[in-house]
Amino acid sequence: MGLKSGMDMAPYQVSLDWIDRQQKAMVNQVEAWSRVNSGSHNLPGLADMGAKVTEAFSALDGDFESIALPPSSHVTPSGDLEPLPLGPVYRFQKRPDAKRRVLLTGHLDTVFAKDSPFQAPRWLDDTILNGPGVADMKGGLIVMLYALLAVERSGLADDLGWEVLISSDEEIGSIGSAAILTERAPHAHIGLTYEPALADGTLAGPRKGSGNFSIVVRGRAAHAGRAFHEGRNAVVALAEVIAALDGLNGQREGVTVNPAVISGGAAPNIVPDTAVLRVNARVKTHEDARWVEQALEEIRWRISSREGYDLMVHGGFNRPPKPISAANQALFDVVARCGDALGLKVAYQATGGCCEGNNLAAAGLPNVDTLGVRGGKIHSSDEFVLVDSFAERAKLSAVIMLGFAQGHFDQALMREGA
Ligand SMILES: [Zn+2]
């Protein structure tokens, strides 16, 4: 083992054996954490989960800071802007002035709201645990933690500085924490993010970018019988907007637009004065994103220039696309070598999904963003983790960080001026 990859694993064996002995502790921890509802909008649940994560990560004996975020805003079904409170970002760091620096990121929020029926873990068999967040990504946070614990115990980390950012708003597009990711990314040489790998261990390669938009059309209300012609029907105008947006599909390779949620109107005998659409767009390149924004601007102008109508577009591309740069490919190759040394085959696959890795890449930080557990069916009540992957994936991250700390990857990873 380890010879084919050209890596001498002997110095790391003590760390790897220690991780193997933590397998049961990791599984117990994910079961406990899965029981805490931490939906992105459940602030008390996020605080509870944040306290648990802070306590667990305090074992690393680094500097700790909880960063409160200002509220974001949200368009209500009636088209008005409302403040949207966000949970904090938790930041841990050690040896910030070390020669080699890694930024590790993850999130403690889930897509499961406080009143979701899916609130607790359940064993499907001896090896598969089903539960909220077990893969995405409470399980991933545990992989990150145990890899760091192993690195800190190794005595080989003097030249490794690490910083951990754990957000509470990833599942709602990192609307508040993105600015912190962008600010911290340039301080590190490599980024490691703990979204789940696919069940077979495949990691995410290039990722599309994503934008969420709320489109609010205002018209003029009128009695449908007595004054129909005085009305300006916002629902009809929105129908035209939806058709125009759907018409963008197929025009440009790799770009998709999904008009998804609508609201509007009050009663059948009133000409509706408000209609609201939520739409998501996915893009492969920054040029694609500009193209979608341009199309939205043309639609806005077309509707707003009509007498009695107004159209407002809220939101934007909160996840830039993540194409794979040469520096990022070099990191992918290093991670594959580390996998090889552990007997794990590491392959990468392009995905339309996106995560914090998109933001780190846009800020110039090469990163691998699916270093968490192996699992699947995320964002559904069938979410599962293959529990054998806890020790397996913690060892992978530990070897990446130990090899990096020892300077074995300097040629591939240490960028000029970084
Ligand atoms: Zn996630």
CSV table of C-alpha atoms and ligand atoms in Angstrom, one decimal:
chain,number,residue,atom,x,y,z
A,1,MET,CA,0.0,0.0,0.0
A,2,GLY,CA,1.3,3.4,-0.8
A,3,LEU,CA,4.1,2.4,-3.1
A,4,LYS,CA,2.3,2.9,-6.4
A,5,SER,CA,1.4,6.5,-5.4
A,6,GLY,CA,5.0,7.2,-4.6
A,7,MET,CA,4.0,8.3,-1.1
A,8,ASP,CA,5.7,6.8,2.0
A,9,MET,CA,2.8,6.2,4.4
A,10,ALA,CA,4.9,4.9,7.3
A,11,PRO,CA,5.1,8.3,9.1
A,12,TYR,CA,1.3,8.6,9.1
A,13,GLN,CA,0.5,5.1,10.2
A,14,VAL,CA,0.0,6.1,13.9
A,15,SER,CA,-2.5,8.8,12.8
A,16,LEU,CA,-4.4,6.4,10.5
A,17,ASP,CA,-4.6,3.8,13.2
A,18,TRP,CA,-5.9,6.4,15.6
A,19,ILE,CA,-8.7,7.4,13.2
A,20,ASP,CA,-9.7,3.8,12.8
A,21,ARG,CA,-10.2,3.6,16.5
A,22,GLN,CA,-12.5,6.6,16.4
A,23,GLN,CA,-15.0,5.0,14.0
A,24,LYS,CA,-17.6,4.3,16.7
A,25,ALA,CA,-17.3,7.7,18.2
A,26,MET,CA,-17.8,9.3,14.8
A,27,VAL,CA,-21.0,7.3,14.2
A,28,ASN,CA,-22.3,8.1,17.7
A,29,GLN,CA,-21.7,11.8,17.0
A,30,VAL,CA,-23.6,11.9,13.7
A,31,GLU,CA,-26.5,10.1,15.3
A,32,ALA,CA,-26.7,12.7,18.1
A,33,TRP,CA,-26.2,15.7,15.7
A,34,SER,CA,-28.8,14.4,13.2
A,35,ARG,CA,-31.4,14.7,16.0
A,36,VAL,CA,-30.9,18.5,16.3
A,37,ASN,CA,-33.1,20.3,13.8
A,38,SER,CA,-30.9,22.9,12.1
A,39,GLY,CA,-33.0,24.0,9.2
A,40,SER,CA,-31.5,27.2,7.7
A,41,HIS,CA,-34.4,29.3,9.1
A,42,ASN,CA,-34.6,27.7,12.5
A,43,LEU,CA,-32.4,30.1,14.5
A,44,PRO,CA,-32.7,28.4,17.9
A,45,GLY,CA,-31.9,25.0,16.3
A,46,LEU,CA,-28.9,26.5,14.5
A,47,ALA,CA,-27.7,28.0,17.8
A,48,ASP,CA,-28.1,24.6,19.5
A,49,MET,CA,-26.2,22.9,16.7
A,50,GLY,CA,-23.6,25.6,16.7
A,51,ALA,CA,-23.0,25.1,20.4
A,52,LYS,CA,-22.5,21.3,19.8
A,53,VAL,CA,-20.1,21.9,16.9
A,54,THR,CA,-18.2,24.6,18.9
A,55,GLU,CA,-17.8,22.2,21.9
A,56,ALA,CA,-16.6,19.4,19.6
A,57,PHE,CA,-14.1,21.6,17.7
A,58,SER,CA,-12.8,23.1,20.9
A,59,ALA,CA,-10.8,19.8,21.3
A,60,LEU,CA,-8.5,21.2,18.6
A,61,ASP,CA,-7.4,23.9,20.9
A,62,GLY,CA,-7.4,26.6,18.3
A,63,ASP,CA,-8.7,30.2,18.3
A,64,PHE,CA,-12.4,30.5,18.1
A,65,GLU,CA,-14.8,33.2,17.0
A,66,SER,CA,-18.5,33.3,16.3
A,67,ILE,CA,-19.2,35.8,13.6
A,68,ALA,CA,-22.8,37.2,13.6
A,69,LEU,CA,-24.2,38.1,10.2
A,70,PRO,CA,-26.5,41.0,9.4
A,71,PRO,CA,-29.9,39.9,8.2
A,72,SER,CA,-30.4,39.2,4.5
A,73,SER,CA,-33.7,40.0,2.8
A,74,HIS,CA,-36.4,37.9,1.3
A,75,VAL,CA,-39.3,38.7,-1.1
A,76,THR,CA,-42.6,37.7,0.4
A,77,PRO,CA,-45.4,36.0,-1.6
A,78,SER,CA,-47.0,39.4,-1.8
A,79,GLY,CA,-43.9,40.9,-3.4
A,80,ASP,CA,-42.6,42.9,-0.4
A,81,LEU,CA,-39.1,42.8,1.0
A,82,GLU,CA,-38.7,41.4,4.4
A,83,PRO,CA,-35.6,41.0,6.6
A,84,LEU,CA,-34.3,37.4,6.8
A,85,PRO,CA,-32.3,36.7,9.9
A,86,LEU,CA,-29.3,34.4,9.5
A,87,GLY,CA,-27.3,32.1,11.9
A,88,PRO,CA,-23.6,32.9,12.5
A,89,VAL,CA,-20.4,31.6,11.0
A,90,TYR,CA,-18.2,29.7,13.3
A,91,ARG,CA,-14.5,30.2,12.8
A,92,PHE,CA,-11.6,28.2,14.3
A,93,GLN,CA,-8.0,28.6,13.4
A,94,LYS,CA,-4.5,27.6,14.4
A,95,ARG,CA,-1.0,28.7,13.3
A,96,PRO,CA,-2.3,31.4,10.9
A,97,ASP,CA,1.3,32.4,10.0
A,98,ALA,CA,2.5,28.9,9.1
A,99,LYS,CA,4.2,28.3,5.8
A,100,ARG,CA,1.5,26.2,4.4
A,101,ARG,CA,-2.2,27.1,4.9
A,102,VAL,CA,-5.4,25.3,4.4
A,103,LEU,CA,-9.0,26.6,4.6
A,104,LEU,CA,-11.6,24.0,5.6
A,105,THR,CA,-15.3,24.8,5.1
A,106,GLY,CA,-18.6,23.3,5.9
A,107,HIS,CA,-22.2,24.1,7.1
A,108,LEU,CA,-24.3,23.1,10.0
A,109,ASP,CA,-27.7,24.0,8.4
A,110,THR,CA,-29.9,21.5,6.6
A,111,VAL,CA,-32.8,21.8,4.2
A,112,PHE,CA,-35.2,20.3,6.8
A,113,ALA,CA,-37.4,22.9,8.4
A,114,LYS,CA,-38.4,22.9,12.1
A,115,ASP,CA,-41.8,21.4,11.2
A,116,SER,CA,-40.5,18.8,8.7
A,117,PRO,CA,-41.6,15.2,9.6
A,118,PHE,CA,-37.9,14.1,9.0
A,119,GLN,CA,-36.2,14.7,12.4
A,120,ALA,CA,-34.3,11.7,13.5
A,121,PRO,CA,-31.8,9.0,12.3
A,122,ARG,CA,-32.8,5.4,11.7
A,123,TRP,CA,-30.6,2.4,10.8
A,124,LEU,CA,-31.5,0.9,7.4
A,125,ASP,CA,-29.0,-2.0,8.1
A,126,ASP,CA,-25.7,-2.3,9.9
A,127,THR,CA,-23.9,-0.1,7.5
A,128,ILE,CA,-26.4,2.5,6.3
A,129,LEU,CA,-27.8,5.3,8.5
A,130,ASN,CA,-30.7,7.4,7.3
A,131,GLY,CA,-31.3,10.8,8.8
A,132,PRO,CA,-31.4,14.5,8.4
A,133,GLY,CA,-27.9,15.9,7.7
A,134,VAL,CA,-26.1,12.5,8.2
A,135,ALA,CA,-24.4,13.1,4.8
A,136,ASP,CA,-25.1,16.8,4.0
A,137,MET,CA,-23.2,17.6,6.0
A,138,LYS,CA,-23.2,16.9,9.7
A,139,GLY,CA,-21.3,13.7,8.8
A,140,GLY,CA,-18.9,15.8,6.7
A,141,LEU,CA,-18.2,18.1,9.7
A,142,ILE,CA,-17.3,15.0,11.8
A,143,VAL,CA,-14.9,13.8,9.0
A,144,MET,CA,-13.3,17.2,9.0
A,145,LEU,CA,-13.0,17.3,12.8
A,146,TYR,CA,-11.4,13.9,13.2
A,147,ALA,CA,-9.0,14.5,10.3
A,148,LEU,CA,-7.9,17.7,12.1
A,149,LEU,CA,-7.6,15.9,15.5
A,150,ALA,CA,-5.4,13.3,13.9
A,151,VAL,CA,-3.2,16.0,12.3
A,152,GLU,CA,-2.9,17.8,15.6
A,153,ARG,CA,-2.0,14.6,17.5
A,154,SER,CA,0.6,13.6,14.8
A,155,GLY,CA,3.4,16.0,15.8
A,156,LEU,CA,3.9,16.7,12.1
A,157,ALA,CA,1.8,19.8,11.7
A,158,ASP,CA,4.2,22.6,12.7
A,159,ASP,CA,4.3,24.0,9.2
A,160,LEU,CA,0.5,23.7,8.7
A,161,GLY,CA,-1.8,26.6,9.4
A,162,TRP,CA,-5.5,25.8,9.3
A,163,GLU,CA,-8.7,27.7,9.4
A,164,VAL,CA,-12.2,26.3,9.7
A,165,LEU,CA,-15.4,28.2,8.6
A,166,ILE,CA,-18.7,26.6,9.4
A,167,SER,CA,-21.7,28.4,8.2
A,168,SER,CA,-25.5,28.4,9.0
A,169,ASP,CA,-26.8,29.5,5.6
A,170,GLU,CA,-25.2,27.2,2.9
A,171,GLU,CA,-28.5,25.6,2.0
A,172,ILE,CA,-30.0,29.0,1.2
A,173,GLY,CA,-27.1,29.9,-1.1
A,174,SER,CA,-24.6,31.2,1.5
A,175,ILE,CA,-26.4,34.5,1.1
A,176,GLY,CA,-24.6,35.9,4.2
A,177,SER,CA,-21.5,33.8,4.6
A,178,ALA,CA,-20.3,34.1,1.0
A,179,ALA,CA,-18.6,37.4,1.8
A,180,ILE,CA,-16.6,35.7,4.6
A,181,LEU,CA,-15.6,32.9,2.3
A,182,THR,CA,-14.4,35.4,-0.3
A,183,GLU,CA,-12.5,37.4,2.2
A,184,ARG,CA,-10.7,34.3,3.8
A,185,ALA,CA,-10.0,32.3,0.6
A,186,PRO,CA,-6.9,34.3,-0.4
A,187,HIS,CA,-5.2,33.6,3.0
A,188,ALA,CA,-4.9,29.9,2.2
A,189,HIS,CA,-3.1,27.8,-0.4
A,190,ILE,CA,-5.7,25.0,-0.7
A,191,GLY,CA,-9.4,24.6,0.2
A,192,LEU,CA,-11.1,21.5,1.6
A,193,THR,CA,-14.9,21.4,1.8
A,194,TYR,CA,-16.9,18.6,3.3
A,195,GLU,CA,-20.0,18.1,1.1
A,196,PRO,CA,-20.7,14.3,0.7
A,197,ALA,CA,-19.1,12.3,-2.0
A,198,LEU,CA,-21.3,10.0,-4.1
A,199,ALA,CA,-22.0,6.6,-2.6
A,200,ASP,CA,-19.3,5.0,-4.7
A,201,GLY,CA,-16.7,7.6,-3.6
A,202,THR,CA,-16.7,9.8,-6.7
A,203,LEU,CA,-16.0,13.4,-6.0
A,204,ALA,CA,-17.4,16.5,-7.7
A,205,GLY,CA,-15.2,18.0,-10.4
A,206,PRO,CA,-16.3,21.2,-12.2
A,207,ARG,CA,-19.6,22.7,-11.0
A,208,LYS,CA,-22.1,24.9,-12.6
A,209,GLY,CA,-22.9,28.3,-11.1
A,210,SER,CA,-26.4,29.1,-9.8
A,211,GLY,CA,-28.6,32.2,-9.4
A,212,ASN,CA,-31.9,32.6,-7.6
A,213,PHE,CA,-34.2,35.4,-8.6
A,214,SER,CA,-37.5,36.7,-7.3
A,215,ILE,CA,-39.4,38.6,-10.0
A,216,VAL,CA,-42.2,40.9,-8.8
A,217,VAL,CA,-44.7,42.3,-11.3
A,218,ARG,CA,-47.0,45.1,-10.2
A,219,GLY,CA,-50.1,46.1,-12.2
A,220,ARG,CA,-53.3,47.8,-11.1
A,221,ALA,CA,-56.3,46.2,-9.2
A,222,ALA,CA,-59.8,46.8,-10.5
A,223,HIS,CA,-63.2,45.2,-10.2
A,224,ALA,CA,-63.4,42.4,-12.7
A,225,GLY,CA,-67.0,43.3,-13.6
A,226,ARG,CA,-67.5,47.1,-13.2
A,227,ALA,CA,-64.0,48.4,-14.2
A,228,PHE,CA,-62.2,45.5,-15.9
A,229,HIS,CA,-60.5,47.8,-18.5
A,230,GLU,CA,-59.0,50.0,-15.7
A,231,GLY,CA,-57.1,47.0,-14.4
A,232,ARG,CA,-53.5,46.0,-15.3
A,233,ASN,CA,-53.3,42.3,-14.9
A,234,ALA,CA,-50.0,41.4,-13.2
A,235,VAL,CA,-50.7,37.6,-13.4
A,236,VAL,CA,-51.1,37.8,-17.2
A,237,ALA,CA,-47.9,39.9,-17.5
A,238,LEU,CA,-46.1,37.3,-15.3
A,239,ALA,CA,-47.3,34.5,-17.6
A,240,GLU,CA,-45.6,36.3,-20.4
A,241,VAL,CA,-42.4,36.6,-18.3
A,242,ILE,CA,-42.5,32.9,-17.5
A,243,ALA,CA,-42.8,32.0,-21.2
A,244,ALA,CA,-39.9,34.3,-22.1
A,245,LEU,CA,-37.7,32.8,-19.4
A,246,ASP,CA,-38.6,29.2,-20.4
A,247,GLY,CA,-37.8,30.3,-23.9
A,248,LEU,CA,-34.1,30.8,-22.9
A,249,ASN,CA,-33.7,27.0,-22.4
A,250,GLY,CA,-31.9,25.4,-25.3
A,251,GLN,CA,-30.5,28.7,-26.6
A,252,ARG,CA,-27.1,28.4,-25.0
A,253,GLU,CA,-25.3,25.2,-24.2
A,254,GLY,CA,-25.1,24.5,-20.5
A,255,VAL,CA,-27.6,27.2,-19.4
A,256,THR,CA,-30.9,26.2,-17.8
A,257,VAL,CA,-33.6,28.4,-16.4
A,258,ASN,CA,-36.3,27.0,-14.1
A,259,PRO,CA,-39.4,29.2,-13.4
A,260,ALA,CA,-40.4,27.4,-10.2
A,261,VAL,CA,-42.7,29.0,-7.7
A,262,ILE,CA,-45.5,31.5,-8.5
A,263,SER,CA,-47.9,33.5,-6.4
A,264,GLY,CA,-50.4,36.3,-7.1
A,265,GLY,CA,-53.9,37.5,-7.3
A,266,ALA,CA,-56.5,37.8,-4.5
A,267,ALA,CA,-59.9,36.7,-5.8
A,268,PRO,CA,-61.5,35.8,-9.1
A,269,ASN,CA,-63.5,39.0,-9.3
A,270,ILE,CA,-60.4,41.3,-8.9
A,271,VAL,CA,-57.9,42.1,-11.6
A,272,PRO,CA,-54.7,41.1,-9.8
A,273,ASP,CA,-52.2,43.8,-9.1
A,274,THR,CA,-49.3,41.6,-8.0
A,275,ALA,CA,-47.6,38.5,-9.2
A,276,VAL,CA,-44.4,36.9,-8.0
A,277,LEU,CA,-42.1,34.3,-9.5
A,278,ARG,CA,-39.1,32.5,-8.1
A,279,VAL,CA,-36.7,31.3,-10.7
A,280,ASN,CA,-33.4,29.5,-10.6
A,281,ALA,CA,-30.8,29.6,-13.4
A,282,ARG,CA,-27.7,27.4,-13.8
A,283,VAL,CA,-24.7,28.4,-15.9
A,284,LYS,CA,-21.3,27.0,-16.9
A,285,THR,CA,-19.4,30.2,-17.3
A,286,HIS,CA,-19.3,33.8,-16.2
A,287,GLU,CA,-20.3,34.9,-19.7
A,288,ASP,CA,-23.4,32.6,-19.4
A,289,ALA,CA,-24.3,34.4,-16.2
A,290,ARG,CA,-24.0,37.8,-17.9
A,291,TRP,CA,-26.2,36.5,-20.7
A,292,VAL,CA,-29.0,35.5,-18.3
A,293,GLU,CA,-28.8,38.8,-16.5
A,294,GLN,CA,-29.1,40.6,-19.9
A,295,ALA,CA,-32.1,38.6,-20.8
A,296,LEU,CA,-33.7,39.4,-17.4
A,297,GLU,CA,-33.0,43.1,-18.0
A,298,GLU,CA,-34.7,43.0,-21.4
A,299,ILE,CA,-37.8,41.3,-19.9
A,300,ARG,CA,-37.8,43.9,-17.1
A,301,TRP,CA,-37.7,46.7,-19.6
A,302,ARG,CA,-40.3,45.2,-21.8
A,303,ILE,CA,-42.9,44.9,-19.0
A,304,SER,CA,-42.0,48.1,-17.1
A,305,SER,CA,-42.3,50.3,-20.2
A,306,ARG,CA,-46.0,49.5,-20.4
A,307,GLU,CA,-48.4,52.0,-18.9
A,308,GLY,CA,-49.5,50.8,-15.4
A,309,TYR,CA,-47.0,48.0,-15.1
A,310,ASP,CA,-43.7,47.7,-13.1
A,311,LEU,CA,-41.4,44.7,-12.9
A,312,MET,CA,-38.6,44.3,-10.3
A,313,VAL,CA,-35.9,41.7,-10.3
A,314,HIS,CA,-34.4,40.7,-6.9
A,315,GLY,CA,-31.5,38.3,-6.3
A,316,GLY,CA,-28.6,37.2,-8.4
A,317,PHE,CA,-25.9,34.7,-9.1
A,318,ASN,CA,-24.9,33.8,-5.6
A,319,ARG,CA,-22.8,30.8,-6.7
A,320,PRO,CA,-20.3,31.6,-9.4
A,321,PRO,CA,-19.5,28.7,-11.8
A,322,LYS,CA,-16.5,26.5,-10.8
A,323,PRO,CA,-14.6,25.6,-13.9
A,324,ILE,CA,-11.4,23.6,-13.1
A,325,SER,CA,-8.3,25.8,-13.4
A,326,ALA,CA,-4.8,24.3,-13.8
A,327,ALA,CA,-4.1,25.0,-10.1
A,328,ASN,CA,-7.3,23.3,-9.1
A,329,GLN,CA,-6.5,20.3,-11.4
A,330,ALA,CA,-3.1,20.0,-9.6
A,331,LEU,CA,-4.9,19.7,-6.3
A,332,PHE,CA,-7.3,17.1,-7.7
A,333,ASP,CA,-4.3,15.1,-8.8
A,334,VAL,CA,-2.7,15.4,-5.3
A,335,VAL,CA,-6.0,14.2,-3.7
A,336,ALA,CA,-6.2,11.3,-6.1
A,337,ARG,CA,-2.6,10.3,-5.2
A,338,CYS,CA,-3.5,10.4,-1.5
A,339,GLY,CA,-6.5,8.2,-2.2
A,340,ASP,CA,-4.3,5.8,-4.1
A,341,ALA,CA,-1.9,5.6,-1.2
A,342,LEU,CA,-4.9,4.5,1.0
A,343,GLY,CA,-6.2,2.1,-1.6
A,344,LEU,CA,-9.1,4.4,-2.5
A,345,LYS,CA,-9.9,5.1,-6.2
A,346,VAL,CA,-10.6,8.9,-6.4
A,347,ALA,CA,-12.5,10.0,-9.6
A,348,TYR,CA,-14.1,13.3,-10.3
A,349,GLN,CA,-17.4,14.0,-12.1
A,350,ALA,CA,-18.9,17.3,-13.3
A,351,THR,CA,-22.1,18.4,-11.6
A,352,GLY,CA,-24.9,20.9,-12.0
A,353,GLY,CA,-25.1,21.3,-8.2
A,354,CYS,CA,-23.1,23.9,-6.3
A,355,CYS,CA,-21.7,24.6,-2.9
A,356,GLU,CA,-19.1,26.7,-1.0
A,357,GLY,CA,-16.4,25.3,-3.3
A,358,ASN,CA,-17.9,27.5,-6.1
A,359,ASN,CA,-17.3,30.6,-3.9
A,360,LEU,CA,-13.8,29.6,-2.9
A,361,ALA,CA,-12.8,28.9,-6.6
A,362,ALA,CA,-14.2,32.3,-7.7
A,363,ALA,CA,-11.9,33.9,-5.0
A,364,GLY,CA,-8.9,32.1,-6.5
A,365,LEU,CA,-8.6,29.2,-4.1
A,366,PRO,CA,-8.1,25.7,-5.6
A,367,ASN,CA,-10.3,23.4,-3.7
A,368,VAL,CA,-11.8,19.9,-3.5
A,369,ASP,CA,-15.4,20.2,-2.1
A,370,THR,CA,-16.7,16.7,-1.6
A,371,LEU,CA,-14.3,15.4,1.1
A,372,GLY,CA,-17.2,14.4,3.4
A,373,VAL,CA,-18.8,11.0,3.9
A,374,ARG,CA,-20.0,8.7,1.1
A,375,GLY,CA,-23.8,8.9,0.9
A,376,GLY,CA,-26.7,10.0,-1.1
A,377,LYS,CA,-30.4,11.0,-1.6
A,378,ILE,CA,-29.5,14.3,0.1
A,379,HIS,CA,-32.2,17.0,0.5
A,380,SER,CA,-34.8,14.2,0.8
A,381,SER,CA,-36.1,12.1,3.7
A,382,ASP,CA,-34.1,9.2,2.2
A,383,GLU,CA,-30.8,10.9,2.9
A,384,PHE,CA,-28.3,8.3,4.0
A,385,VAL,CA,-24.6,7.8,4.9
A,386,LEU,CA,-22.5,4.7,4.4
A,387,VAL,CA,-21.0,4.6,7.9
A,388,ASP,CA,-17.8,2.8,6.9
A,389,SER,CA,-16.9,6.0,5.1
A,390,PHE,CA,-16.3,8.0,8.3
A,391,ALA,CA,-12.9,6.5,9.1
A,392,GLU,CA,-12.1,6.1,5.4
A,393,ARG,CA,-12.7,9.7,4.5
A,394,ALA,CA,-11.1,11.1,7.7
A,395,LYS,CA,-8.0,9.2,6.8
A,396,LEU,CA,-8.1,10.6,3.2
A,397,SER,CA,-8.2,14.2,4.6
A,398,ALA,CA,-5.6,13.5,7.2
A,399,VAL,CA,-3.2,12.2,4.6
A,400,ILE,CA,-3.8,15.2,2.3
A,401,MET,CA,-3.1,17.6,5.2
A,402,LEU,CA,-0.1,15.7,6.6
A,403,GLY,CA,1.5,15.3,3.2
A,404,PHE,CA,0.9,19.0,2.6
A,405,ALA,CA,2.3,20.0,6.0
A,406,GLN,CA,5.4,18.0,5.3
A,407,GLY,CA,6.0,19.8,2.0
A,408,HIS,CA,5.4,16.8,-0.2
A,409,PHE,CA,3.0,18.6,-2.5
A,410,ASP,CA,4.9,22.0,-2.6
A,411,GLN,CA,5.8,21.7,-6.3
A,412,ALA,CA,2.1,21.0,-7.3
A,413,LEU,CA,0.4,23.3,-4.8
A,414,MET,CA,2.5,26.2,-3.6
A,415,ARG,CA,1.6,29.0,-5.9
A,416,GLU,CA,3.8,32.0,-6.6
A,417,GLY,CA,2.8,34.9,-4.4
A,418,ALA,CA,0.1,33.0,-2.5
B,1,ZN,ZN,-24.3,20.6,1.9
